[in-house]
Amino acid sequence: MEGILPIYKETGMTSHDVVFKLRKILHTKKVGHAGTLDPNVDGVLPIAIGKATKSIEFLQDAGKVYTGTITLGFSTTTEDLDGEVVEEVTQLDPLSVEMIDQGLAKLEGDIIQIPPMFSAVKVNGRRLYDYARAGETVERPKRDATIYEFKRTSEPIFDAMTQTQTFAFKAVVSKGTYIRTLAVDFGKQFALPSVMSQLTRQSAGGFTLAESHSLADVATEMEKTGNIDDWLLPIDRAVAQYPSVALPDDIWQFVKNGVGLPADLYPKKSERIVITHNREVKSVFEWSDRKQQYRPYRTFKNE
């Protein structure tokens, strides 16, 4: 069993839970996920099976698309609804549509984020959420992120009873982006506490919700047919963001065991290229400034 399986992760379970369950359902240990989803977030979770696990880093490199809601009026320890309330306003002046749109637009582009304490980022060998649960604070590393699109998708709703304002959004972002932190940073522009109140990942690794399968569906298919071969997608999808170079037999035989591509025949066209032979993806090569040629970076198949 080998390939990529886009899974629809429901709320209430971790990404590791999905991997654990799939190992049992598929009767195989070589299963990994690309891009952690928090328990309270649902959506696309790309799963790699068998040799396709070598493609996980490329799946993670691809951008992601989210839809969700931001609520103004209070903040929490986790920057979403799972945490304890740490600040709230007693009288909220609702933001106008124009103010919301301008605030979202200001967060588009290249930004620097500080990961939330309740996150899986490691500092000195420990996850940040381990520090947070122990009541400890630690300096968090800054991270670069790119927000390609951050747009409002609904009319804002003001709740006079709770003194909160909520609106829906769509965000197209680079890897490593924390949407929770985006929600908090949005509120900070107006000196307002805020949280990410709902989130769904619509796309990840180039896969969408429309082509994703639930764990229940996978289990049913395995019971009916004993396999999910028709659902497994090729490694090609994981590296579709790179230019593809088809090698003839003589060149493939020359480079398949770790030799670089002849620079006179294959000059630099991008940092990475996908090597194919007989219409099959074989490996990813990366440009070496020192060697002035493409060198093997990750090999999927060398036969």
Coordinates of C-alpha atoms in Angstrom, one line a residue:
M1 CA 0.0 0.0 0.0
E2 CA 1.6 3.2 -1.2
G3 CA 0.3 6.7 -1.9
I4 CA -1.3 9.9 -0.5
L5 CA -4.7 9.8 1.1
P6 CA -6.4 13.2 1.9
I7 CA -8.4 12.7 5.1
Y8 CA -11.2 14.8 6.4
K9 CA -10.2 15.3 10.1
E10 CA -13.2 15.9 12.3
T11 CA -13.1 18.1 15.4
G12 CA -12.4 16.4 18.7
M13 CA -9.3 14.4 17.6
T14 CA -5.6 15.2 17.1
S15 CA -3.7 14.6 13.9
H16 CA -1.8 11.8 15.7
D17 CA -5.2 10.2 16.6
V18 CA -5.9 10.0 12.8
V19 CA -2.6 8.4 12.1
F20 CA -3.1 5.9 15.0
K21 CA -6.5 4.9 13.8
L22 CA -5.4 4.6 10.1
R23 CA -2.6 2.3 11.1
K24 CA -5.2 -0.1 12.6
I25 CA -7.7 0.3 9.7
L26 CA -5.1 -0.2 7.0
H27 CA -3.0 -2.8 8.9
T28 CA 0.2 -0.9 8.1
K29 CA 2.6 1.0 10.3
K30 CA 4.1 3.3 7.7
V31 CA 1.6 6.1 7.9
G32 CA 2.4 9.8 8.5
H33 CA 0.6 13.1 8.3
A34 CA 1.6 16.4 6.7
G35 CA 0.6 19.5 8.7
T36 CA -0.9 19.3 12.2
L37 CA -4.5 20.3 12.8
D38 CA -5.5 21.3 16.4
P39 CA -8.2 19.1 17.9
N40 CA -10.9 21.9 17.6
V41 CA -10.1 22.4 13.9
D42 CA -11.6 20.3 11.2
G43 CA -10.6 19.9 7.5
V44 CA -8.1 18.4 5.1
L45 CA -5.2 16.4 6.6
P46 CA -2.9 14.9 3.9
I47 CA -1.8 11.4 4.9
A48 CA 1.2 9.6 3.3
I49 CA 1.3 5.8 3.3
G50 CA 4.3 3.5 2.6
K51 CA 7.1 5.0 0.5
A52 CA 5.0 8.1 0.0
T53 CA 6.0 9.1 3.6
K54 CA 9.2 10.4 1.9
S55 CA 7.0 13.1 0.3
I56 CA 5.6 14.6 3.6
E57 CA 8.0 17.6 3.7
F58 CA 6.9 18.6 0.2
L59 CA 3.2 18.3 1.2
Q60 CA 4.0 20.6 4.1
D61 CA 5.7 23.1 1.9
A62 CA 2.6 23.8 -0.1
G63 CA 0.3 26.6 1.0
K64 CA -3.0 26.2 2.9
V65 CA -6.5 27.6 2.6
Y66 CA -8.7 28.2 5.7
T67 CA -12.1 29.4 6.4
G68 CA -13.3 30.4 9.9
T69 CA -14.5 33.1 12.2
I70 CA -12.9 35.7 14.4
T71 CA -14.6 37.0 17.5
L72 CA -13.8 40.3 19.1
G73 CA -14.5 41.1 22.8
F74 CA -12.4 38.6 24.7
S75 CA -9.2 36.6 24.5
T76 CA -8.1 33.3 25.9
T77 CA -4.9 31.5 26.9
T78 CA -4.9 29.4 23.7
E79 CA -6.1 32.1 21.3
D80 CA -9.2 30.0 20.5
L81 CA -12.2 28.8 22.4
D82 CA -10.4 25.9 24.1
G83 CA -8.6 28.1 26.6
E84 CA -9.5 30.1 29.7
V85 CA -10.7 33.7 29.2
V86 CA -7.9 36.1 30.2
E87 CA -9.4 39.4 29.0
E88 CA -12.8 40.7 28.0
V89 CA -14.4 44.0 27.4
T90 CA -17.5 45.2 29.2
Q91 CA -18.6 47.6 26.4
L92 CA -17.6 46.8 22.9
D93 CA -17.9 49.4 20.1
P94 CA -18.5 47.3 17.0
L95 CA -16.1 47.7 14.2
S96 CA -17.4 48.9 10.9
V97 CA -17.1 46.8 7.8
E98 CA -14.6 49.2 6.4
M99 CA -12.5 49.0 9.5
I100 CA -12.6 45.2 9.5
D101 CA -11.6 45.0 5.8
Q102 CA -8.7 47.5 6.3
G103 CA -7.5 45.6 9.3
L104 CA -7.4 42.3 7.4
A105 CA -5.7 43.9 4.5
K106 CA -2.9 45.2 6.7
L107 CA -2.0 41.6 7.7
E108 CA -1.6 40.4 4.1
G109 CA 1.9 39.9 2.8
D110 CA 5.1 38.8 4.5
I111 CA 4.8 39.0 8.3
I112 CA 6.5 37.7 11.4
Q113 CA 4.6 35.7 14.0
I114 CA 5.3 34.6 17.5
P115 CA 3.8 31.1 18.0
P116 CA 1.2 30.7 20.7
M117 CA 2.3 29.1 24.0
F118 CA -0.2 26.3 23.3
S119 CA 1.4 25.0 20.2
A120 CA 3.7 22.1 19.2
V121 CA 6.8 24.2 18.4
K122 CA 9.8 22.9 20.3
V123 CA 12.0 25.1 22.4
N124 CA 15.0 23.5 24.1
G125 CA 13.6 20.1 23.3
R126 CA 10.2 20.6 24.8
R127 CA 6.9 21.5 23.2
L128 CA 5.5 24.9 24.0
Y129 CA 2.3 23.4 25.2
D130 CA 4.2 21.4 27.8
Y131 CA 5.6 24.7 29.2
A132 CA 2.2 26.3 29.1
R133 CA 0.5 23.4 30.9
A134 CA 3.2 23.5 33.6
G135 CA 2.5 27.2 34.1
E136 CA 6.0 28.2 32.7
T137 CA 6.8 30.8 30.1
V138 CA 9.7 30.7 27.7
E139 CA 11.0 33.0 24.9
R140 CA 9.4 31.9 21.7
P141 CA 11.2 31.9 18.3
K142 CA 9.8 34.3 15.7
R143 CA 8.6 32.7 12.5
D144 CA 8.3 34.1 9.0
A145 CA 4.9 33.6 7.3
T146 CA 3.2 34.9 4.1
I147 CA -0.4 35.8 4.1
Y148 CA -1.5 35.7 0.4
E149 CA -5.1 36.5 1.1
F150 CA -7.1 37.5 4.2
K151 CA -10.6 38.5 3.4
R152 CA -14.0 38.9 5.2
T153 CA -16.7 36.5 3.9
S154 CA -19.7 37.5 5.9
E155 CA -21.4 40.5 7.5
P156 CA -20.2 41.1 11.0
I157 CA -22.6 40.1 13.8
F158 CA -22.8 42.0 17.0
D159 CA -24.1 40.3 20.2
A160 CA -25.2 43.0 22.6
M161 CA -25.7 40.4 25.3
T162 CA -22.2 39.1 25.3
Q163 CA -20.6 42.3 24.0
T164 CA -18.9 40.4 21.2
Q165 CA -18.6 40.8 17.4
T166 CA -18.0 37.9 15.0
F167 CA -17.3 37.7 11.3
A168 CA -16.2 35.0 8.9
F169 CA -13.0 35.0 6.9
K170 CA -11.0 33.2 4.3
A171 CA -7.2 33.0 4.6
V172 CA -4.7 31.7 2.0
V173 CA -1.4 31.3 3.8
S174 CA 2.1 29.8 3.6
K175 CA 3.3 26.9 5.7
G176 CA 3.9 27.6 9.4
T177 CA 1.2 30.2 9.7
Y178 CA -0.8 30.3 12.9
I179 CA -4.4 31.4 12.1
R180 CA -5.1 31.7 15.9
T181 CA -2.3 34.3 16.1
L182 CA -3.6 36.1 13.0
A183 CA -7.0 36.4 14.8
V184 CA -5.3 37.9 17.9
D185 CA -3.1 40.2 15.8
F186 CA -6.2 41.4 14.0
G187 CA -7.8 42.5 17.3
K188 CA -4.6 44.1 18.5
Q189 CA -4.8 46.7 15.7
F190 CA -7.9 48.1 17.4
A191 CA -6.7 47.5 21.0
L192 CA -9.4 44.7 21.3
P193 CA -9.0 41.2 22.7
S194 CA -9.9 38.6 20.1
V195 CA -9.9 34.9 19.4
M196 CA -10.2 32.5 16.5
S197 CA -13.7 31.1 17.2
Q198 CA -13.9 28.5 14.4
L199 CA -11.6 27.1 11.8
T200 CA -11.8 24.7 8.9
R201 CA -8.8 23.8 6.6
Q202 CA -10.2 23.8 3.1
S203 CA -7.0 22.9 1.3
A204 CA -3.6 21.6 2.2
G205 CA -0.7 20.0 0.2
G206 CA -2.7 20.7 -2.9
F207 CA -5.7 18.6 -1.7
T208 CA -9.2 19.9 -1.1
L209 CA -12.1 18.9 1.1
A210 CA -13.9 17.6 -2.0
E211 CA -11.4 14.9 -2.5
S212 CA -10.9 14.0 1.2
H213 CA -12.3 10.9 2.9
S214 CA -13.5 10.4 6.5
L215 CA -12.0 7.8 8.7
A216 CA -15.4 6.1 8.7
D217 CA -15.4 5.9 4.9
V218 CA -11.9 4.4 4.9
A219 CA -12.9 1.8 7.4
T220 CA -16.1 0.9 5.4
E221 CA -14.1 0.6 2.1
M222 CA -11.5 -1.7 3.8
E223 CA -14.3 -3.9 5.1
K224 CA -16.0 -4.1 1.7
T225 CA -13.0 -4.5 -0.7
G226 CA -9.9 -5.1 1.5
N227 CA -8.1 -2.1 0.0
I228 CA -8.3 1.6 -0.8
D229 CA -6.1 1.4 -3.9
D230 CA -8.5 3.5 -6.0
W231 CA -8.4 6.3 -3.3
L232 CA -4.6 6.5 -3.1
L233 CA -3.0 9.4 -5.0
P234 CA 0.5 9.3 -6.5
I235 CA 3.6 11.0 -5.1
D236 CA 3.4 13.3 -8.2
R237 CA 0.7 15.4 -6.4
A238 CA 3.1 16.1 -3.5
V239 CA 5.8 17.6 -5.8
A240 CA 3.5 19.3 -8.4
Q241 CA 4.8 22.7 -7.3
Y242 CA 8.2 22.0 -8.9
P243 CA 9.2 22.0 -12.6
S244 CA 9.4 18.5 -14.0
V245 CA 12.3 17.2 -16.0
A246 CA 12.0 13.9 -18.0
L247 CA 15.3 12.0 -18.3
P248 CA 16.2 9.7 -21.1
D249 CA 17.4 6.2 -20.3
D250 CA 21.1 7.0 -20.5
I251 CA 21.0 10.0 -18.2
W252 CA 18.7 8.3 -15.7
Q253 CA 21.1 5.3 -15.5
F254 CA 23.9 7.8 -14.9
V255 CA 22.3 9.8 -12.1
K256 CA 19.9 7.3 -10.4
N257 CA 22.5 6.3 -7.7
G258 CA 23.4 9.7 -6.5
V259 CA 25.3 11.5 -9.3
G260 CA 24.4 15.1 -10.1
L261 CA 22.9 16.1 -13.5
P262 CA 25.4 17.4 -16.1
A263 CA 25.2 21.1 -15.8
D264 CA 25.7 21.7 -19.6
L265 CA 22.6 19.7 -20.3
Y266 CA 20.5 20.8 -17.4
P267 CA 21.2 24.5 -16.4
K268 CA 19.5 26.0 -13.4
K269 CA 15.8 26.8 -13.9
S270 CA 14.6 26.7 -10.3
E271 CA 15.9 25.7 -6.9
R272 CA 14.3 22.3 -7.1
I273 CA 13.2 20.1 -10.0
V274 CA 11.3 16.8 -10.2
I275 CA 13.0 14.0 -12.0
T276 CA 10.9 11.6 -14.0
H277 CA 11.8 8.6 -16.1
N278 CA 9.3 6.7 -18.2
R279 CA 6.6 9.0 -17.0
E280 CA 7.2 8.1 -13.3
V281 CA 8.4 10.5 -10.6
K282 CA 11.7 9.2 -9.3
S283 CA 13.2 12.0 -7.2
V284 CA 13.6 15.6 -6.4
F285 CA 16.9 17.3 -7.3
E286 CA 18.1 20.6 -5.7
W287 CA 20.5 23.1 -7.2
S288 CA 23.9 23.2 -5.6
D289 CA 25.7 26.6 -5.8
R290 CA 28.9 24.9 -4.8
K291 CA 28.8 22.2 -7.4
Q292 CA 27.0 24.4 -9.9
Q293 CA 24.6 21.5 -10.8
Y294 CA 21.5 19.8 -9.7
R295 CA 22.1 17.2 -7.0
P296 CA 19.8 14.5 -5.5
Y297 CA 17.7 15.8 -2.7
R298 CA 15.1 13.2 -2.1
T299 CA 14.8 9.8 -3.9
F300 CA 11.5 8.0 -4.1
K301 CA 12.4 5.2 -6.5
N302 CA 15.8 4.4 -8.1
E303 CA 14.8 1.3 -10.0

